[in-house]
XYZ file of C-alpha atoms in Angstrom:
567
model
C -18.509 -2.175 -1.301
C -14.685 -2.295 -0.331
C -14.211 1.332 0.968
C -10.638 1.676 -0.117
C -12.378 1.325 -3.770
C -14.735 4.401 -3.079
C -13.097 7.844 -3.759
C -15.305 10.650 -2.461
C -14.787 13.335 -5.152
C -16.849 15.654 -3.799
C -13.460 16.853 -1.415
C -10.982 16.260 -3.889
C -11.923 18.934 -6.572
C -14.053 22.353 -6.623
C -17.329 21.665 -8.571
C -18.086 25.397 -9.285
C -15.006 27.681 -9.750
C -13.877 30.689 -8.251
C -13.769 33.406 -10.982
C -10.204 34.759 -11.915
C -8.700 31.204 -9.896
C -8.546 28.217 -11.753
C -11.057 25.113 -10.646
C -9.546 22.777 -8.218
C -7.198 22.916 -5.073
C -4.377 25.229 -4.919
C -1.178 23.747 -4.161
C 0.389 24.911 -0.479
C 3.647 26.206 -0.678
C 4.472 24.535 2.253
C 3.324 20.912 1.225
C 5.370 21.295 -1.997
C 8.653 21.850 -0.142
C 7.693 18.965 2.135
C 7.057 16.831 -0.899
C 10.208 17.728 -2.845
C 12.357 16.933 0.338
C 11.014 14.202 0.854
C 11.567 13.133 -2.481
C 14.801 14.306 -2.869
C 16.636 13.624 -6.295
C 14.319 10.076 -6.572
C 12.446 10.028 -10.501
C 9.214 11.332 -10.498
C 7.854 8.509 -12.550
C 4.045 7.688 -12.668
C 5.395 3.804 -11.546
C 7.223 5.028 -8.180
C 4.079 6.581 -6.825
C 3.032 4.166 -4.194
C 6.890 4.396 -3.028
C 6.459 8.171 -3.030
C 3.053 7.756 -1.034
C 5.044 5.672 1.658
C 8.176 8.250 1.831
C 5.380 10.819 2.736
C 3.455 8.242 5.365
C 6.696 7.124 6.918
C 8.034 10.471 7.298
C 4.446 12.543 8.716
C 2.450 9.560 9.975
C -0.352 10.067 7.443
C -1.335 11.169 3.844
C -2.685 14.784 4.749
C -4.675 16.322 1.465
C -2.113 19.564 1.147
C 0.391 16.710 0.748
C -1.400 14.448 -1.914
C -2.231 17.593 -4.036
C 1.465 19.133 -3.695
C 2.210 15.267 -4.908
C 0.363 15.174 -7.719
C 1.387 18.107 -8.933
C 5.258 17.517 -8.384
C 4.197 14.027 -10.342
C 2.196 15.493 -13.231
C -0.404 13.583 -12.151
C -4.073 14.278 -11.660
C -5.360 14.928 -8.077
C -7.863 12.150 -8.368
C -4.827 9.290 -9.654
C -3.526 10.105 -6.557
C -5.937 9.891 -3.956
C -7.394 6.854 -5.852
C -4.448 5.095 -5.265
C -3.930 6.521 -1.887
C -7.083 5.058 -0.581
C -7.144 1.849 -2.185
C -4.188 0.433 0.319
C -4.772 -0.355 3.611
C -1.249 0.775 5.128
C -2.218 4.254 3.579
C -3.956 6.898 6.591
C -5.714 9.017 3.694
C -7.208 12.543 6.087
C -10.205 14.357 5.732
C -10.154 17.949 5.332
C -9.687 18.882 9.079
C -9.266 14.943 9.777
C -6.994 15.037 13.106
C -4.070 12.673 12.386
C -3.954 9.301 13.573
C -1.871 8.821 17.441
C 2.072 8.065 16.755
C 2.349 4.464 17.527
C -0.366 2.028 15.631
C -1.250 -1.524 17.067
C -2.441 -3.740 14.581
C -3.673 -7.431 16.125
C -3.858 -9.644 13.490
C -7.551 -11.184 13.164
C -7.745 -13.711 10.583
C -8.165 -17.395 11.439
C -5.164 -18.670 12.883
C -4.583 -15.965 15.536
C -8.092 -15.895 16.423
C -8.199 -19.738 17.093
C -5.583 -18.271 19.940
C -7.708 -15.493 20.861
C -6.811 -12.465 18.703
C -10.197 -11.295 19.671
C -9.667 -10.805 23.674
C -6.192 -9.725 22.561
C -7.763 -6.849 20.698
C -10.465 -5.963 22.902
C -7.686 -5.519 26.315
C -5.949 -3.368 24.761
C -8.383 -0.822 23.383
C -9.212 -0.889 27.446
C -5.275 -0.847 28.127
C -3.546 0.803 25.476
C -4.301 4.466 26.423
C -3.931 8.051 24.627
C -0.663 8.417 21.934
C -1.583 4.060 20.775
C -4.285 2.982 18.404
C -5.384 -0.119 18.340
C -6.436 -1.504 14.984
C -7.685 -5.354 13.940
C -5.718 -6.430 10.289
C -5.777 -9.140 8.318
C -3.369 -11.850 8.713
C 0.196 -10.559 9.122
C 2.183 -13.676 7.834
C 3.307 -14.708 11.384
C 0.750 -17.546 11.719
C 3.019 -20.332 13.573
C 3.243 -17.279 16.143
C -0.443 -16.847 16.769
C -1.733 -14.619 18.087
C 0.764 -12.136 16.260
C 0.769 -8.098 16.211
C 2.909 -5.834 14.569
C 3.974 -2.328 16.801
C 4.455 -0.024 14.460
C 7.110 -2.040 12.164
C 7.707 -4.426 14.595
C 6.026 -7.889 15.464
C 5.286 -9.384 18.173
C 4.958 -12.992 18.291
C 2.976 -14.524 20.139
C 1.314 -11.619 21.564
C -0.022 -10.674 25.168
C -0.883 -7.419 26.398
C 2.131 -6.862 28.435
C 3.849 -7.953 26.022
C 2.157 -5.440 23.251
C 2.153 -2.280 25.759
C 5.803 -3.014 26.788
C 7.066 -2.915 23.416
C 4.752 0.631 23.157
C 6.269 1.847 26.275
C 10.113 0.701 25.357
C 9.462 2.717 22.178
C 10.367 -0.495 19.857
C 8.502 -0.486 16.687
C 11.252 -0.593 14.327
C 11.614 -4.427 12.953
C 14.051 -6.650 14.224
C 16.996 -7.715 12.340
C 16.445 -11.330 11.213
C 20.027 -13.518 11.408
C 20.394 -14.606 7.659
C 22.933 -15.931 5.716
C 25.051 -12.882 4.265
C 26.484 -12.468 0.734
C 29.938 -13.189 2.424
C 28.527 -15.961 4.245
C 26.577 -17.282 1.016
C 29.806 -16.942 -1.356
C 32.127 -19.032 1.002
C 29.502 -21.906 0.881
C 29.756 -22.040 -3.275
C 26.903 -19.383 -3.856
C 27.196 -17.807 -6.737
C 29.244 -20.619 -8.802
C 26.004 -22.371 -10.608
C 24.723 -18.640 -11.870
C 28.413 -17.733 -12.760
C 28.667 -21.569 -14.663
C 25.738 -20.203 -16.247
C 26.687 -16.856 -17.648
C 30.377 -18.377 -18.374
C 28.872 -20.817 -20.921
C 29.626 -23.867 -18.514
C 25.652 -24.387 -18.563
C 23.617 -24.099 -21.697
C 20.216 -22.767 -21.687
C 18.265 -25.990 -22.863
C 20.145 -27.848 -20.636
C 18.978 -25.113 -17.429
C 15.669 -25.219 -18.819
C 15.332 -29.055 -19.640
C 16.938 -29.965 -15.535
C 13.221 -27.798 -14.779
C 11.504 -29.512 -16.550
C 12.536 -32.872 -15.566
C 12.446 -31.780 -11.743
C 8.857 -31.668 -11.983
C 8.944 -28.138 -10.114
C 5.781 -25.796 -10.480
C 4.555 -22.400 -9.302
C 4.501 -22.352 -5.444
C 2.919 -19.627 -5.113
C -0.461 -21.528 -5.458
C -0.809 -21.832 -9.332
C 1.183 -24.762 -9.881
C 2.302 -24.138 -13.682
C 5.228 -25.443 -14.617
C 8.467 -23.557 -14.091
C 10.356 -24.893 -16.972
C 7.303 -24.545 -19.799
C 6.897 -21.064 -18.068
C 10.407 -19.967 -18.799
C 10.065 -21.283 -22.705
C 7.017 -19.253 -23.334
C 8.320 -15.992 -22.000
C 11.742 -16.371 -23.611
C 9.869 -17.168 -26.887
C 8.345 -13.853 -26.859
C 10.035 -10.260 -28.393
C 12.591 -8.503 -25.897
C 12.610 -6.679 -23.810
C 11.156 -9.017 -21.633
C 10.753 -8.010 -17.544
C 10.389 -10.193 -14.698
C 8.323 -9.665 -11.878
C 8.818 -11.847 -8.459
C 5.866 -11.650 -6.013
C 6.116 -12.072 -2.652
C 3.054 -10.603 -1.687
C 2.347 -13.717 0.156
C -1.387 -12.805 1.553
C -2.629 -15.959 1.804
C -4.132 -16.737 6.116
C -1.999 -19.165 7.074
C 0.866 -18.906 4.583
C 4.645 -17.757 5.403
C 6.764 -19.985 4.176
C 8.467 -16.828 1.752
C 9.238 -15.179 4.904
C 10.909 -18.068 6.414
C 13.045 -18.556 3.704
C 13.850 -14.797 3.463
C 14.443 -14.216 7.023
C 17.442 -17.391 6.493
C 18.904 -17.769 3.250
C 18.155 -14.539 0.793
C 20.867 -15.187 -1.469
C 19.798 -19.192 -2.166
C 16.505 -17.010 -3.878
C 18.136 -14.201 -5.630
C 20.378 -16.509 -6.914
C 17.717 -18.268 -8.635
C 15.911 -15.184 -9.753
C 19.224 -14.418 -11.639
C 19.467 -17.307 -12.836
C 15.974 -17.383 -14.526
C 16.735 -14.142 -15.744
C 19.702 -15.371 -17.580
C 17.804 -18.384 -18.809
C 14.614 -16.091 -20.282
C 16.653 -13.366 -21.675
C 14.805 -10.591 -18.783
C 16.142 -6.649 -18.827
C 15.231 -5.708 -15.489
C 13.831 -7.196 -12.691
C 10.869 -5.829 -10.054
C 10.672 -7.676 -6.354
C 7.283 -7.158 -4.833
C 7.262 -7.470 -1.097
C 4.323 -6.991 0.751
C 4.290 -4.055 3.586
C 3.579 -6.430 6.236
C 7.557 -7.930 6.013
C 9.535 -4.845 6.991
C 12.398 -6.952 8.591
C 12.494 -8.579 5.067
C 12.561 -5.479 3.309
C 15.704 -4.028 5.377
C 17.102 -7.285 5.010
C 16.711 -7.168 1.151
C 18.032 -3.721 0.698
C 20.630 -4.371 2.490
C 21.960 -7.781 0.353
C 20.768 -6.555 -2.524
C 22.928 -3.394 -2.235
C 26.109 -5.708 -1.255
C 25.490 -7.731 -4.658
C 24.933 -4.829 -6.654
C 28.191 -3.765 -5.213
C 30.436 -6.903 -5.914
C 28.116 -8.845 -8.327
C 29.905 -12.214 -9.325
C 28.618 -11.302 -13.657
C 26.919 -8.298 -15.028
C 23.154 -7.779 -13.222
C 20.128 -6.860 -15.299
C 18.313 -4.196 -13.476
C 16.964 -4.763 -9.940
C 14.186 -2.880 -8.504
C 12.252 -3.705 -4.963
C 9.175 -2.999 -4.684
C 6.854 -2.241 -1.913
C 3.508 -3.316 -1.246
C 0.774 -1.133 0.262
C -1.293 -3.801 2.613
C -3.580 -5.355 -0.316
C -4.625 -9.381 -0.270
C -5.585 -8.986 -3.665
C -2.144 -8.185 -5.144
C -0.836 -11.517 -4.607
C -2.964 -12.232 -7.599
C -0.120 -11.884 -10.474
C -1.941 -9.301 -12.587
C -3.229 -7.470 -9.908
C 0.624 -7.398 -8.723
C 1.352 -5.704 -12.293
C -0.921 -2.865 -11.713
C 0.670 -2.017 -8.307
C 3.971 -2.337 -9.296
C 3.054 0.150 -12.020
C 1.853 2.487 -9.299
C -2.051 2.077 -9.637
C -4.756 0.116 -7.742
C -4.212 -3.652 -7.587
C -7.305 -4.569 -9.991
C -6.890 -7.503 -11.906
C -6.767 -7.411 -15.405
C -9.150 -9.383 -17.906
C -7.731 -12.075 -19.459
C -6.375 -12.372 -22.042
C -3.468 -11.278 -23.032
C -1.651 -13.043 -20.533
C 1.103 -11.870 -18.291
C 3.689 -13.718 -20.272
C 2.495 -11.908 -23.511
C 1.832 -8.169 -22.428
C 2.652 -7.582 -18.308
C 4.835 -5.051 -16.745
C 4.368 -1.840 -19.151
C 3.208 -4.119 -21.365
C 6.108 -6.156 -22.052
C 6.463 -9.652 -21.652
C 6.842 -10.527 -18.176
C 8.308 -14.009 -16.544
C 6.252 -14.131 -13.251
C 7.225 -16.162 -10.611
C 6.760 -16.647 -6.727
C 9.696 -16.879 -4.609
C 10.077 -19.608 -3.260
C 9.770 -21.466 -6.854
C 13.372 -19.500 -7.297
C 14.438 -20.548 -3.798
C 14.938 -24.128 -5.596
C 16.663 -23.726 -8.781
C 19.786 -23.098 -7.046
C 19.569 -26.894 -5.398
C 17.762 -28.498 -8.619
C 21.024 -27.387 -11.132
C 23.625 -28.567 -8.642
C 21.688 -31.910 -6.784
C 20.338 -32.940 -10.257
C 16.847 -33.071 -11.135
C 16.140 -36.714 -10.146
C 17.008 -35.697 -6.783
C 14.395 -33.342 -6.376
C 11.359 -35.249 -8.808
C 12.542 -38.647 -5.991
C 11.275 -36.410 -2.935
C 7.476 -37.154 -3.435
C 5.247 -39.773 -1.798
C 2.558 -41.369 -2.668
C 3.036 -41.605 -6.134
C 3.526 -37.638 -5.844
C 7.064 -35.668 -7.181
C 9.064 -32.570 -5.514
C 9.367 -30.955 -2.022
C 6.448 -29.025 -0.461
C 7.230 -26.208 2.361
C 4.264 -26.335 4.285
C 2.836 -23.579 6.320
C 1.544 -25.037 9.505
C -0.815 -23.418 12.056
C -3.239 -23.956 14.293
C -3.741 -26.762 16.889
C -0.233 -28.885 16.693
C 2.459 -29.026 18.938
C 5.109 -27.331 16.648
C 3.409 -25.215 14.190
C 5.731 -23.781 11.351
C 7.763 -24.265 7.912
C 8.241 -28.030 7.512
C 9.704 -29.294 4.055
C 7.990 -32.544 3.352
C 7.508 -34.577 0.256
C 4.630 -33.495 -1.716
C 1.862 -35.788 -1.975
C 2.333 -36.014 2.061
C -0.702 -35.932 4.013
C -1.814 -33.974 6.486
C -2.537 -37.034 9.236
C 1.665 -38.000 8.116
C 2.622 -33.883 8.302
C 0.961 -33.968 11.535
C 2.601 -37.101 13.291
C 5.818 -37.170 11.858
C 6.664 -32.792 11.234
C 4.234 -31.039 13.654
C 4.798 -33.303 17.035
C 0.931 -34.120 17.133
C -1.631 -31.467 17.981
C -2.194 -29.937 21.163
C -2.533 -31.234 24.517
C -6.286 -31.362 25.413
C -6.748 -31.324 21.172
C -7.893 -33.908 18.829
C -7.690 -33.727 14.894
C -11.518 -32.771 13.512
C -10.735 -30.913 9.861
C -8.116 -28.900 8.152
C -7.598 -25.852 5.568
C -5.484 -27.739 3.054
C -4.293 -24.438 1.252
C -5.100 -21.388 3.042
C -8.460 -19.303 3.548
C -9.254 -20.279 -0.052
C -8.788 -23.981 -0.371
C -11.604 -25.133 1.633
C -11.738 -27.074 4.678
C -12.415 -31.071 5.208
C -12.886 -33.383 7.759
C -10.305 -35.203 9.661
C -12.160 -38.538 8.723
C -10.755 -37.190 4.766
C -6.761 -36.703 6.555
C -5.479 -39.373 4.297
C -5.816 -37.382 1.127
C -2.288 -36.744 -0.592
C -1.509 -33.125 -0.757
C -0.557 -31.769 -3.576
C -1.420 -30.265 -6.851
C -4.208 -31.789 -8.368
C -5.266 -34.055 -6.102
C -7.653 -32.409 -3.986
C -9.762 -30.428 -6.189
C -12.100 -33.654 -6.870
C -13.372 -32.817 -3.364
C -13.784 -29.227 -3.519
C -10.212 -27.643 -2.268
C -7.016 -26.903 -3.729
C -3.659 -26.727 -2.345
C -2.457 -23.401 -3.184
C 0.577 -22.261 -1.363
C 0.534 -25.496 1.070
C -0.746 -22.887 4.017
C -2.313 -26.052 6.498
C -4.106 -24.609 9.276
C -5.571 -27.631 11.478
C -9.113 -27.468 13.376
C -9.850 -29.301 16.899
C -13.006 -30.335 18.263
C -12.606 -26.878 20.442
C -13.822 -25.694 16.889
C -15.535 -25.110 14.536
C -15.566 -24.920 10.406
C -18.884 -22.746 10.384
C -16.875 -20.301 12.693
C -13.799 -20.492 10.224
C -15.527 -20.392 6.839
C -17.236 -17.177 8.562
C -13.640 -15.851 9.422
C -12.387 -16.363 5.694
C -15.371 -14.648 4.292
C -15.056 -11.466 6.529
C -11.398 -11.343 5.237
C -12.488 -11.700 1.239
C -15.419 -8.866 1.736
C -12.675 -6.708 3.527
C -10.040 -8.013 0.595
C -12.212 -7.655 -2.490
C -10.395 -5.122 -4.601
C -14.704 -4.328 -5.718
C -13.613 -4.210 -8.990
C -16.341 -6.777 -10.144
C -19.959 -6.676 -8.508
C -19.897 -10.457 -7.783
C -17.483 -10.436 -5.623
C -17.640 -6.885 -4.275
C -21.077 -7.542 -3.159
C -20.997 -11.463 -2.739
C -18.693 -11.361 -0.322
C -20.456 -8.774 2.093
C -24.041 -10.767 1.589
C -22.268 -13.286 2.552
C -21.312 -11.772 5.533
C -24.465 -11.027 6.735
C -25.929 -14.512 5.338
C -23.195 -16.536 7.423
C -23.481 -14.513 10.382
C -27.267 -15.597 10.945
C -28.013 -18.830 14.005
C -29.482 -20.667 10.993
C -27.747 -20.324 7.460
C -30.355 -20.272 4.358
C -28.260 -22.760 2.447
C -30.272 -22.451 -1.033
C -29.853 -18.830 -1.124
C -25.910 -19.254 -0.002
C -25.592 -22.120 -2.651
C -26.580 -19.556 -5.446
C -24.567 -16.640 -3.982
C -21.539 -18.979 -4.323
C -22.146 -20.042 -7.522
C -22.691 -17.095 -8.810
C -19.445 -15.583 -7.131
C -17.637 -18.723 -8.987
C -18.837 -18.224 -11.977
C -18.427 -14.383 -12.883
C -16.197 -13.004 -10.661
C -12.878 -11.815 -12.213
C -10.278 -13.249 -10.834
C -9.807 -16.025 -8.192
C -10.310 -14.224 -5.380
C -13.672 -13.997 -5.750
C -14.248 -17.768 -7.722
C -12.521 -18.821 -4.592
C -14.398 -17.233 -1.902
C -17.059 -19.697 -1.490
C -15.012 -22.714 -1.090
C -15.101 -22.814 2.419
C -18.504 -22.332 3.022
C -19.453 -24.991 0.336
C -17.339 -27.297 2.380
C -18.976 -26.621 5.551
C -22.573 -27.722 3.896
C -20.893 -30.767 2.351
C -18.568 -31.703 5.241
C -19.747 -30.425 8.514
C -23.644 -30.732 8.477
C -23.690 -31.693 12.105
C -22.492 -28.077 12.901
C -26.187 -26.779 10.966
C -28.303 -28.718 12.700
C -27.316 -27.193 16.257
C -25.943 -23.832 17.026
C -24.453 -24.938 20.181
């Protein structure tokens, strides 16, 4: 089981009481005035308490109890909403009674497949032998800095392409705050026409049918991994009763993907433009950006444009809120997303009702991924042709694809969708590696499966890979070499989904971890993994779970040379 799912009651509340005090902890005087300053004057709203949990973490290092209990109470909430919460994040330090607080500067070493195909492991294991008292060293799940590999984040900061004098001199230089990315500013973004389409819009210059029609004839879908339709999305949400909410996620989780980043880290505007324009189009009150933790460059970045917009908006704003993430794979799932927003555990929720019926506080909600916003922007003014004429092989639109691994120049590259990946890697990614040769690929991410190279002429895209097993998802492309192999990364993948399962549903929760143990073995007991995966497909909850298995079905229908020798 996931521990951040496990609460241990037993420390959280008395079980007998104390005659003439009431059951429970007391609240510390002290904690209280700790909590209210930090707080300050900021609502006390059941929604904002992950943001309250992270003023407290920022500010003391670490979630002490005194502090979650003088919390709750200054929040009305119950001890054990709190601490649930608390623990279910990864970027949360949750103590023990007595618990001695974790050293000031954290090291996290990203281990997930990319960065450990460039040896995130050795990376690790120097610098627990290097790092030395006042540092911990921690492994984490992928970081979104993939065409870095391997990456690590000190304190706030990254550090690309990581070595351990390059770690410990960024520990010793005290620089863990992020660095500033150079993006296009409003100022910048208005003297280049921004702006203009969205104010066309809200002037009356564009008509909603017309906006919603150009989307619809672009071809453009959800690229966040879903690939619905943007266009049919926006018609079903504005079709339902106001007030309708909006809620962008860019919780972008996904090994191997970081295309959002990219985009953020350039051209912020191009996106929030779009989002403001879909919120025109749908009718949407207020609007809630969810950014996971891992960005914190992107998150300064954000507050700081969103602030300048708020402050000379070109046409009256609905409400903006940004959100932060916590450190949870699962709440890229949209639902899941919801429920953290909302302040609680990312769990998915049953469906249905669907999101675009009953989402954010149970209104509907128009849910969208950023970079599918990143586009409008380009689709209104270039035309809709001009985007649906990008595709090849018989394919329509413009994928960003996330490219890591063994090529020359790993990265963003925008190619036409229906590309594939032998084309991406010739004519975008300068070839693979000296001393490399092409032997499979990840098509879309740790859950889209992996295949052969000998299958490198497949057009990816929506919909065209899932007759062999994989999906596209997000476009993340990490590419294998004969140095490895697909055993070793489906093993990777499935450590992340045990450690990612939000153990909400017992197929997954405890799929994943058999798994584990299954796929760590010299030989692998393929009829017993064939109905563990099939079972996880077929009653986990949400896709996390259904998806887990996909690379380790591929490996048994694509690699079988790599069972019959452990070499």
């Amino acid at each position: 089981m996931n521990e951040r799912s496990i609460v241990d009651t037993s420390r959280i509340s008395g079980r007998r009481g104390v005659k003439g005090r009431p059951k429970g902890r007391s609240v510390d005087p002290q904690a209280l005035a700790d909590v209210r300053a930090l707080l300050g004057d900021a609502p006390r709203e059941r929604s904002l308490l992950i943001e309250h949990l992270h003023r407290i973490q920022d500010a003391r290092g670490c979630l002490a109890p005194a502090h979650l209990v003088a919390l709750a109470q200054e929040m009305k909430l119950a001890t054990t909403e709190v601490y649930e919460v608390a623990t279910f994040y990864h970027h949360f330090d949750v103590l023990a009674d007595g618990e001695t607080p974790p050293p000031p500067v954290t090291v996290r070493v990203c281990e997930t497949l990319s960065c450990q195909m460039a040896g995130a492991d050795a990376l690790h294991d120097a610098l627990l032998a290097g790092a030395g008292a006042g540092v911990r060293i921690l492994k984490a799940p992928c970081i979104g800095r993939c065409e870095h590999a391997p990456a690590a984040v000190v304190g706030r900061r990254s550090v690309d392409q990581a070595t351990v004098g390059k770690v410990l001199a960024a520990v010793a230089a005290g620089n863990t705050d992020p660095e500033r990315p150079d993006c296009v500013d409003l100022a910048r973004y208005r003297a280049a026409g921004g702006y203009r389409t969205l104010a066309a819009c809200v002037g009356g210059e564009r008509s909603v049918d017309a906006v919603i029609e150009a989307l619809e004839s672009s071809a453009l879908r959800g690229l966040g991994g879903a690939g619905f339709p943007a266009g049919r999305k926006w018609r079903i949400v504005r079709a339902e009763p106001a007030p309708r909410l909006m809620a962008v996620n860019i919780d972008e989780g996904e090994p191997g993907t970081f295309k959002d980043r990219h985009y953020l880290e350039r051209d912020p505007h191009r996106f929030l433009e779009g989002m403001l324009i879909a919120a025109w189009a749908v009718g949407i009150d207020a609007i809630y950006v969810y950014l996971r933790d891992e960005y914190a460059a992107c998150r300064e970045l954000l507050e700081r444009e969103l602030a300048a917009l708020k402050a000379d908006p070109p046409c009256p704003l609905p409400r903006i809120e940004l959100r932060r993430g916590a450190g949870a794979y699962i709440c890229g799932e949209e639902s899941a997303m919801i429920e953290s927003i909302e302040g609680k555990r990312g769990m998915p929720r049953l469906r249905p009702p669907y999101v675009a019926q009953v989402g954010l506080f149970g209104r509907p909600t128009l849910e969208h991924n950023m970079e599918t916003l990143y586009w409008i922007r380009d689709i209104l003014e270039r035309g809709a042709e001009w985007f649906a004429g990008q595709g090849r092989h018989g394919r329509k639109g413009l994928r960003s694809f996330s490219v890591s691994g063994r090529v020359a120049k790993p990265g963003v590259h925008l190619a036409p969708a229906g590309i594939t990946v032998r084309e991406l890697i010739d004519e975008y990614c300068g070839g693979m590696l000296p001393g490399h040769t092409f032997y499979g690929y990840l098509p879309g991410g740790a859950s889209g499966g992996i295949l052969p190279a000998a299958m490198g002429d497949i057009p990816l895209d929506f919909d065209t890979l899932q007759p062999h097993g994989c999906f596209i998802g997000s476009a993340a492309v990490i590419i294998l070499s004969q140095h490895d192999r697909a055993r070793d990364a489906a093993l990777n993948l499935m450590r992340f989904f045990a450690d990612e399962s939000c153990g909400q549903c017992t197929p997954c929760r405890v799929g994943t971890v058999k798994a584990v143990a299954l796929m760590e073995r010299p030989t692998w007991d393929q009829p017993l993994l064939d109905d563990l995966a099939q079972a996880m497909a077929d009653a986990s909850i949400c896709g996390l779970g259904q998806a887990a298995p996909n690379p380790l079905a591929c490996v048994f229908k694509y690699f079988p040379q790599e069972l019959e020798s452990n070499a």
